[in-house]
PDB file of C-alpha atoms in Angstrom:
ATOM      1  CA  PRO N 301       9.383  18.340  16.471  1.00 34.00           C
ATOM      2  CA  ARG N 302       8.895  15.868  19.286  1.00 32.00           C
ATOM      3  CA  HIS N 303      11.900  14.470  21.118  1.00 35.00           C
ATOM      4  CA  VAL N 304      12.777  10.876  20.219  1.00 38.00           C
ATOM      5  CA  GLU N 305      14.974   8.784  22.493  1.00 41.00           C
ATOM      6  CA  PRO N 306      17.794   6.945  20.663  1.00 41.00           C
ATOM      7  CA  GLY N 307      17.139   3.208  20.555  1.00 46.00           C
ATOM      8  CA  SER N 308      13.387   3.552  21.075  1.00 44.00           C
ATOM      9  CA  ASP N 309      10.804   2.119  18.683  1.00 47.00           C
ATOM     10  CA  ASP N 310       9.970   5.681  17.649  1.00 54.00           C
ATOM     11  CA  ALA N 311      13.626   6.283  16.747  1.00 54.00           C
ATOM     12  CA  GLY N 312      13.552   3.238  14.470  1.00 59.00           C
ATOM     13  CA  GLU N 313      10.328   4.444  12.904  1.00 66.00           C
ATOM     14  CA  VAL N 314      11.687   7.906  12.167  1.00 74.00           C
ATOM     15  CA  ALA N 315      14.977   6.625  10.740  1.00 78.00           C
ATOM     16  CA  ALA N 316      13.448   3.843   8.618  1.00 85.00           C
ATOM     17  CA  ARG N 317      14.289   3.688   4.933  1.00 93.00           C
ATOM     18  CA  LYS N 318      11.573   2.409   2.614  1.00 95.00           C
ATOM     19  CA  LEU N 319      12.272   1.917  -1.076  1.00 97.00           C
ATOM     20  CA  ALA N 320       9.641   2.614  -3.723  1.00 97.00           C
ATOM     21  CA  ARG N 321       9.477   2.697  -7.478  1.00 97.00           C
ATOM     22  CA  LEU N 322       6.865   3.601 -10.064  1.00 98.00           C
ATOM     23  CA  VAL N 323       4.958   1.062 -12.174  1.00 98.00           C
ATOM     24  CA  ALA N 324       2.415   1.891 -14.888  1.00 98.00           C
ATOM     25  CA  ILE N 325      -0.368  -0.572 -15.722  1.00 98.00           C
ATOM     26  CA  GLY N 326      -3.361  -0.830 -18.024  1.00 97.00           C
ATOM     27  CA  LYS N 327      -4.492   0.991 -21.141  1.00 96.00           C
ATOM     28  CA  PRO N 328      -6.001   4.515 -21.414  1.00 94.00           C
ATOM     29  CA  ARG N 329      -9.566   3.254 -21.977  1.00 94.00           C
ATOM     30  CA  GLN N 330      -9.420   0.090 -19.890  1.00 97.00           C
ATOM     31  CA  PRO N 331     -11.665   0.013 -16.790  1.00 96.00           C
ATOM     32  CA  GLN N 332      -9.551   0.502 -13.692  1.00 96.00           C
ATOM     33  CA  ALA N 333     -10.832  -2.611 -11.923  1.00 97.00           C
ATOM     34  CA  GLU N 334      -9.992  -4.695 -14.993  1.00 98.00           C
ATOM     35  CA  ALA N 335      -6.476  -3.236 -15.179  1.00 98.00           C
ATOM     36  CA  TRP N 336      -5.864  -4.202 -11.557  1.00 98.00           C
ATOM     37  CA  ALA N 337      -7.230  -7.725 -12.073  1.00 97.00           C
ATOM     38  CA  ASP N 338      -4.976  -8.213 -15.104  1.00 97.00           C
ATOM     39  CA  ASN N 339      -1.839  -6.964 -13.364  1.00 98.00           C
ATOM     40  CA  ILE N 340      -2.016  -7.657  -9.617  1.00 98.00           C
ATOM     41  CA  GLY N 341      -0.222 -11.003  -9.964  1.00 97.00           C
ATOM     42  CA  LYS N 342       2.678  -9.371 -11.834  1.00 98.00           C
ATOM     43  CA  LEU N 343       2.842  -6.543  -9.290  1.00 98.00           C
ATOM     44  CA  VAL N 344       3.074  -9.024  -6.419  1.00 98.00           C
ATOM     45  CA  GLN N 345       5.937 -10.776  -8.190  1.00 97.00           C
ATOM     46  CA  GLN N 346       7.731  -7.456  -8.720  1.00 97.00           C
ATOM     47  CA  LEU N 347       7.353  -6.539  -5.045  1.00 97.00           C
ATOM     48  CA  HIS N 348       9.454  -9.581  -4.007  1.00 95.00           C
ATOM     49  CA  VAL N 349       7.787 -10.138  -0.609  1.00 95.00           C
ATOM     50  CA  GLU N 350       7.419 -13.872  -0.016  1.00 93.00           C
ATOM     51  CA  GLN N 351       6.546 -13.772   3.696  1.00 92.00           C
ATOM     52  CA  GLY N 352       4.642 -11.356   5.910  1.00 93.00           C
ATOM     53  CA  VAL N 353       1.889  -8.856   5.209  1.00 95.00           C
ATOM     54  CA  VAL N 354       1.451  -7.077   1.897  1.00 97.00           C
ATOM     55  CA  GLY N 355      -0.768  -4.001   1.875  1.00 96.00           C
ATOM     56  CA  VAL N 356      -2.592  -3.084  -1.341  1.00 97.00           C
ATOM     57  CA  VAL N 357      -4.203   0.361  -1.148  1.00 96.00           C
ATOM     58  CA  VAL N 358      -6.225   1.703  -4.072  1.00 96.00           C
ATOM     59  CA  ASN N 359      -8.502   4.655  -4.767  1.00 94.00           C
ATOM     60  CA  ARG N 360     -11.714   2.864  -5.784  1.00 93.00           C
ATOM     61  CA  VAL N 361     -13.918   0.264  -4.101  1.00 93.00           C
ATOM     62  CA  ALA N 362     -14.369  -1.574  -7.409  1.00 95.00           C
ATOM     63  CA  SER N 363     -10.587  -1.853  -7.748  1.00 97.00           C
ATOM     64  CA  ALA N 364     -10.240  -3.212  -4.208  1.00 96.00           C
ATOM     65  CA  ARG N 365     -12.919  -5.827  -4.854  1.00 95.00           C
ATOM     66  CA  SER N 366     -11.305  -6.859  -8.136  1.00 97.00           C
ATOM     67  CA  ILE N 367      -7.882  -7.233  -6.510  1.00 98.00           C
ATOM     68  CA  ALA N 368      -9.246  -9.188  -3.550  1.00 97.00           C
ATOM     69  CA  ALA N 369     -11.118 -11.547  -5.870  1.00 97.00           C
ATOM     70  CA  SER N 370      -8.042 -12.120  -8.052  1.00 98.00           C
ATOM     71  CA  LEU N 371      -5.751 -12.800  -5.094  1.00 98.00           C
ATOM     72  CA  SER N 372      -8.289 -15.122  -3.462  1.00 97.00           C
ATOM     73  CA  ALA N 373      -8.714 -17.038  -6.726  1.00 97.00           C
ATOM     74  CA  ALA N 374      -4.925 -17.502  -6.762  1.00 96.00           C
ATOM     75  CA  GLY N 375      -5.090 -19.123  -3.327  1.00 96.00           C
ATOM     76  CA  GLU N 376      -3.844 -16.142  -1.288  1.00 96.00           C
ATOM     77  CA  ASP N 377      -5.253 -15.195   2.136  1.00 95.00           C
ATOM     78  CA  VAL N 378      -6.923 -11.782   1.854  1.00 96.00           C
ATOM     79  CA  ALA N 379      -8.655  -9.328   4.167  1.00 94.00           C
ATOM     80  CA  MET N 380     -10.447  -6.498   2.355  1.00 93.00           C
ATOM     81  CA  LEU N 381     -11.347  -3.168   3.982  1.00 91.00           C
ATOM     82  CA  THR N 382     -13.507  -0.557   2.238  1.00 87.00           C
ATOM     83  CA  GLY N 383     -15.955   2.098   3.334  1.00 74.00           C
ATOM     84  CA  ARG N 384     -18.877   0.278   1.696  1.00 68.00           C
ATOM     85  CA  MET N 385     -18.790  -3.013   3.567  1.00 70.00           C
ATOM     86  CA  ARG N 386     -21.619  -4.423   5.643  1.00 72.00           C
ATOM     87  CA  PRO N 387     -20.906  -3.851   9.365  1.00 73.00           C
ATOM     88  CA  HIS N 388     -20.464  -7.538  10.251  1.00 70.00           C
ATOM     89  CA  GLU N 389     -18.213  -8.114   7.233  1.00 76.00           C
ATOM     90  CA  ARG N 390     -16.034  -5.149   8.141  1.00 76.00           C
ATOM     91  CA  VAL N 391     -15.710  -6.288  11.772  1.00 81.00           C
ATOM     92  CA  ASP N 392     -14.457  -9.696  10.663  1.00 83.00           C
ATOM     93  CA  ALA N 393     -12.103  -8.221   8.033  1.00 84.00           C
ATOM     94  CA  GLU N 394     -10.700  -5.683  10.505  1.00 84.00           C
ATOM     95  CA  ARG N 395     -10.109  -8.412  13.071  1.00 87.00           C
ATOM     96  CA  ARG N 396      -8.073 -10.462  10.616  1.00 88.00           C
ATOM     97  CA  ALA N 397      -6.208  -7.436   9.259  1.00 87.00           C
ATOM     98  CA  ARG N 398      -5.275  -6.197  12.744  1.00 87.00           C
ATOM     99  CA  GLN N 399      -4.076  -9.645  13.754  1.00 88.00           C
ATOM    100  CA  TRP N 400      -1.971 -10.062  10.611  1.00 89.00           C
ATOM    101  CA  ALA N 401      -0.572  -6.523  10.489  1.00 88.00           C
ATOM    102  CA  ASP N 402      -0.052  -5.907  14.213  1.00 87.00           C
ATOM    103  CA  PRO N 403       3.145  -3.791  14.457  1.00 85.00           C
ATOM    104  CA  GLN N 404       4.195  -5.818  17.531  1.00 83.00           C
ATOM    105  CA  ARG N 405       3.651  -9.244  15.947  1.00 80.00           C
ATOM    106  CA  ASP N 406       6.249 -11.980  15.938  1.00 72.00           C
ATOM    107  CA  ASP N 407       7.278 -12.467  12.322  1.00 63.00           C
ATOM    108  CA  ALA N 408       8.739 -15.937  12.831  1.00 53.00           C
ATOM    109  CA  ASP N 409       7.363 -18.442  10.314  1.00 54.00           C
ATOM    110  CA  ALA N 410       4.989 -15.832   8.932  1.00 72.00           C
ATOM    111  CA  LYS N 411       3.339 -16.790   5.657  1.00 87.00           C
ATOM    112  CA  ARG N 412       2.304 -14.176   3.107  1.00 94.00           C
ATOM    113  CA  VAL N 413      -1.105 -12.557   3.523  1.00 95.00           C
ATOM    114  CA  PHE N 414      -2.739  -9.526   1.930  1.00 97.00           C
ATOM    115  CA  VAL N 415      -4.682  -6.568   3.302  1.00 96.00           C
ATOM    116  CA  VAL N 416      -6.517  -4.883   0.412  1.00 96.00           C
ATOM    117  CA  ALA N 417      -8.059  -1.521   1.191  1.00 93.00           C
ATOM    118  CA  THR N 418      -9.247   1.814  -0.110  1.00 92.00           C
ATOM    119  CA  GLN N 419      -8.104   5.152   1.306  1.00 86.00           C
ATOM    120  CA  SER N 420     -10.313   4.471   4.333  1.00 77.00           C
ATOM    121  CA  ILE N 421      -7.243   2.739   5.812  1.00 78.00           C
ATOM    122  CA  GLU N 422      -5.172   5.936   5.784  1.00 66.00           C
ATOM    123  CA  VAL N 423      -6.362   7.357   9.097  1.00 65.00           C
ATOM    124  CA  GLY N 424      -6.349   5.688  12.507  1.00 64.00           C
ATOM    125  CA  ALA N 425      -5.184   2.210  11.534  1.00 70.00           C
ATOM    126  CA  ASP N 426      -2.169   0.905  13.461  1.00 82.00           C
ATOM    127  CA  PHE N 427      -1.055  -1.524  10.760  1.00 89.00           C
ATOM    128  CA  SER N 428       2.462  -2.449   9.696  1.00 91.00           C
ATOM    129  CA  PHE N 429       3.039  -3.914   6.231  1.00 94.00           C
ATOM    130  CA  ASP N 430       6.151  -5.738   5.034  1.00 95.00           C
ATOM    131  CA  GLY N 431       5.500  -4.588   1.489  1.00 97.00           C
ATOM    132  CA  LEU N 432       3.098  -2.097  -0.076  1.00 98.00           C
ATOM    133  CA  ILE N 433       1.402  -1.721  -3.447  1.00 98.00           C
ATOM    134  CA  THR N 434      -0.313   1.645  -3.581  1.00 98.00           C
ATOM    135  CA  GLU N 435      -2.169   3.400  -6.345  1.00 97.00           C
ATOM    136  CA  ALA N 436      -0.848   6.845  -7.188  1.00 97.00           C
ATOM    137  CA  SER N 437      -2.468   9.553  -5.072  1.00 95.00           C
ATOM    138  CA  PRO N 438      -1.662  13.037  -3.746  1.00 95.00           C
ATOM    139  CA  TYR N 439       1.323  13.583  -1.470  1.00 94.00           C
ATOM    140  CA  SER N 440      -0.677  13.648   1.777  1.00 92.00           C
ATOM    141  CA  SER N 441      -2.332  10.307   0.974  1.00 93.00           C
ATOM    142  CA  LEU N 442       0.912   8.650  -0.074  1.00 95.00           C
ATOM    143  CA  ARG N 443       2.570   9.817   3.137  1.00 93.00           C
ATOM    144  CA  GLN N 444      -0.224   8.245   5.203  1.00 91.00           C
ATOM    145  CA  ARG N 445       0.062   4.977   3.282  1.00 93.00           C
ATOM    146  CA  PHE N 446       3.857   4.834   3.603  1.00 94.00           C
ATOM    147  CA  GLY N 447       3.397   5.369   7.341  1.00 91.00           C
ATOM    148  CA  ARG N 448       1.937   1.851   7.460  1.00 92.00           C
ATOM    149  CA  LEU N 449       4.925   0.321   5.699  1.00 94.00           C
ATOM    150  CA  ASP N 450       7.425  -1.157   8.191  1.00 93.00           C
ATOM    151  CA  ARG N 451       5.753   1.014  10.818  1.00 88.00           C
ATOM    152  CA  ARG N 452       8.340   0.325  13.535  1.00 87.00           C
ATOM    153  CA  GLY N 453      11.338   0.402  11.212  1.00 88.00           C
ATOM    154  CA  ARG N 454      12.386  -3.156  11.989  1.00 88.00           C
ATOM    155  CA  ARG N 455      13.053  -4.232   8.403  1.00 88.00           C
ATOM    156  CA  SER N 456      15.113  -1.113   7.800  1.00 89.00           C
ATOM    157  CA  ALA N 457      17.106  -1.643  10.990  1.00 88.00           C
ATOM    158  CA  ALA N 458      17.855  -5.207   9.831  1.00 89.00           C
ATOM    159  CA  GLY N 459      19.254  -3.880   6.561  1.00 91.00           C
ATOM    160  CA  THR N 460      16.329  -4.939   4.352  1.00 91.00           C
ATOM    161  CA  PRO N 461      14.206  -1.820   3.718  1.00 94.00           C
ATOM    162  CA  ALA N 462      10.552  -2.575   3.028  1.00 95.00           C
ATOM    163  CA  PRO N 463       9.635  -2.326  -0.675  1.00 97.00           C
ATOM    164  CA  ALA N 464       6.775  -0.401  -2.236  1.00 98.00           C
ATOM    165  CA  LEU N 465       5.289   0.018  -5.698  1.00 98.00           C
ATOM    166  CA  ILE N 466       3.457   3.216  -6.643  1.00 98.00           C
ATOM    167  CA  VAL N 467       1.081   2.214  -9.415  1.00 98.00           C
ATOM    168  CA  GLY N 468      -0.233   4.525 -12.091  1.00 97.00           C
ATOM    169  CA  VAL N 469      -3.373   3.166 -13.755  1.00 97.00           C
ATOM    170  CA  ALA N 470      -3.436   4.465 -17.337  1.00 97.00           C
ATOM    171  CA  SER N 471      -7.189   5.053 -17.517  1.00 96.00           C
ATOM    172  CA  ALA N 472      -7.230   6.914 -14.184  1.00 95.00           C
ATOM    173  CA  LEU N 473      -4.372   9.176 -15.237  1.00 95.00           C
ATOM    174  CA  ALA N 474      -5.905   9.830 -18.654  1.00 94.00           C
ATOM    175  CA  GLN N 475      -9.450  10.672 -17.591  1.00 86.00           C
ATOM    176  CA  GLY N 476      -8.846  14.261 -16.465  1.00 84.00           C
ATOM    177  CA  PRO N 477      -9.569  15.507 -12.929  1.00 88.00           C
ATOM    178  CA  ASP N 478     -10.126  12.608 -10.543  1.00 87.00           C
ATOM    179  CA  PRO N 479     -13.553  12.571  -8.809  1.00 86.00           C
ATOM    180  CA  VAL N 480     -11.858  12.358  -5.391  1.00 85.00           C
ATOM    181  CA  TYR N 481      -8.414  13.906  -5.811  1.00 90.00           C
ATOM    182  CA  GLY N 482      -8.968  16.350  -8.654  1.00 91.00           C
ATOM    183  CA  ASN N 483      -5.719  17.125 -10.503  1.00 94.00           C
ATOM    184  CA  ALA N 484      -3.499  16.325  -7.503  1.00 95.00           C
ATOM    185  CA  MET N 485      -3.168  12.595  -8.246  1.00 95.00           C
ATOM    186  CA  LYS N 486      -1.818  13.046 -11.779  1.00 95.00           C
ATOM    187  CA  ALA N 487       0.346  15.984 -10.688  1.00 96.00           C
ATOM    188  CA  MET N 488       1.971  13.789  -8.024  1.00 96.00           C
ATOM    189  CA  TRP N 489       2.502  10.932 -10.470  1.00 97.00           C
ATOM    190  CA  ASP N 490       4.057  13.271 -13.066  1.00 97.00           C
ATOM    191  CA  ALA N 491       6.330  14.875 -10.456  1.00 97.00           C
ATOM    192  CA  LEU N 492       7.593  11.497  -9.227  1.00 97.00           C
ATOM    193  CA  LYS N 493       8.066  10.238 -12.776  1.00 97.00           C
ATOM    194  CA  ASP N 494      10.018  13.358 -13.779  1.00 97.00           C
ATOM    195  CA  THR N 495      12.204  13.125 -10.661  1.00 96.00           C
ATOM    196  CA  PHE N 496      12.880   9.397 -10.361  1.00 97.00           C
ATOM    197  CA  GLY N 497      11.831   7.701 -13.599  1.00 95.00           C
ATOM    198  CA  GLU N 498      12.274   3.935 -13.210  1.00 92.00           C
ATOM    199  CA  HIS N 499      14.751   4.199 -10.319  1.00 96.00           C
ATOM    200  CA  GLN N 500      14.066   3.244  -6.701  1.00 97.00           C
ATOM    201  CA  PHE N 501      13.780   6.069  -4.187  1.00 97.00           C
ATOM    202  CA  ASP N 502      13.409   6.379  -0.436  1.00 95.00           C
ATOM    203  CA  VAL N 503       9.946   7.162   0.965  1.00 95.00           C
ATOM    204  CA  GLY N 504      10.851   6.879   4.650  1.00 92.00           C
ATOM    205  CA  PRO N 505      10.103   9.693   7.136  1.00 86.00           C
ATOM    206  CA  ARG N 506      13.458  11.391   6.535  1.00 85.00           C
ATOM    207  CA  SER N 507      13.402  11.117   2.757  1.00 85.00           C
TER     208      SER N 507
END
């Protein structure tokens, strides 16, 4: 393991606590995008993040579009990032997302904004979210997504660990092997549910 100097930003990142819990939404035969549209408002309320940047990371482009449309219709500021965007649209969305979720930003007087994305955000993005809503996915994907939650550990150091919701969409969990993740997504969801149930648990680097 690499050496980390006490008091450095890296030390805060490594020591950060981040608190997650599981939430199930939708019905077994309900389209995933529809389940997200019906429930995203309730999920935002449950996250309890009134200021700063909320990341919403899902496994399907249709789900991301549905969430972005629902949040925008509710008057929220949204930047959406998926792998199927037109180049000029993605450049503009990335610019806004990087400005909002810059790990070095000054959080004073920050209003709430949303970055909605698919798993394309997992690699190479230096974003820091104040709260995270993530669809259930395999361990490696969840770890990447949690790495963008309170990326510098500042909320944890201040005694207010960043919150996260891990969302299980009923129709996705009931359909059998996932087209992208195979059986790993449901296996991860079942393991977390068996271990933690409805209780909060730490998903920070040392958890």
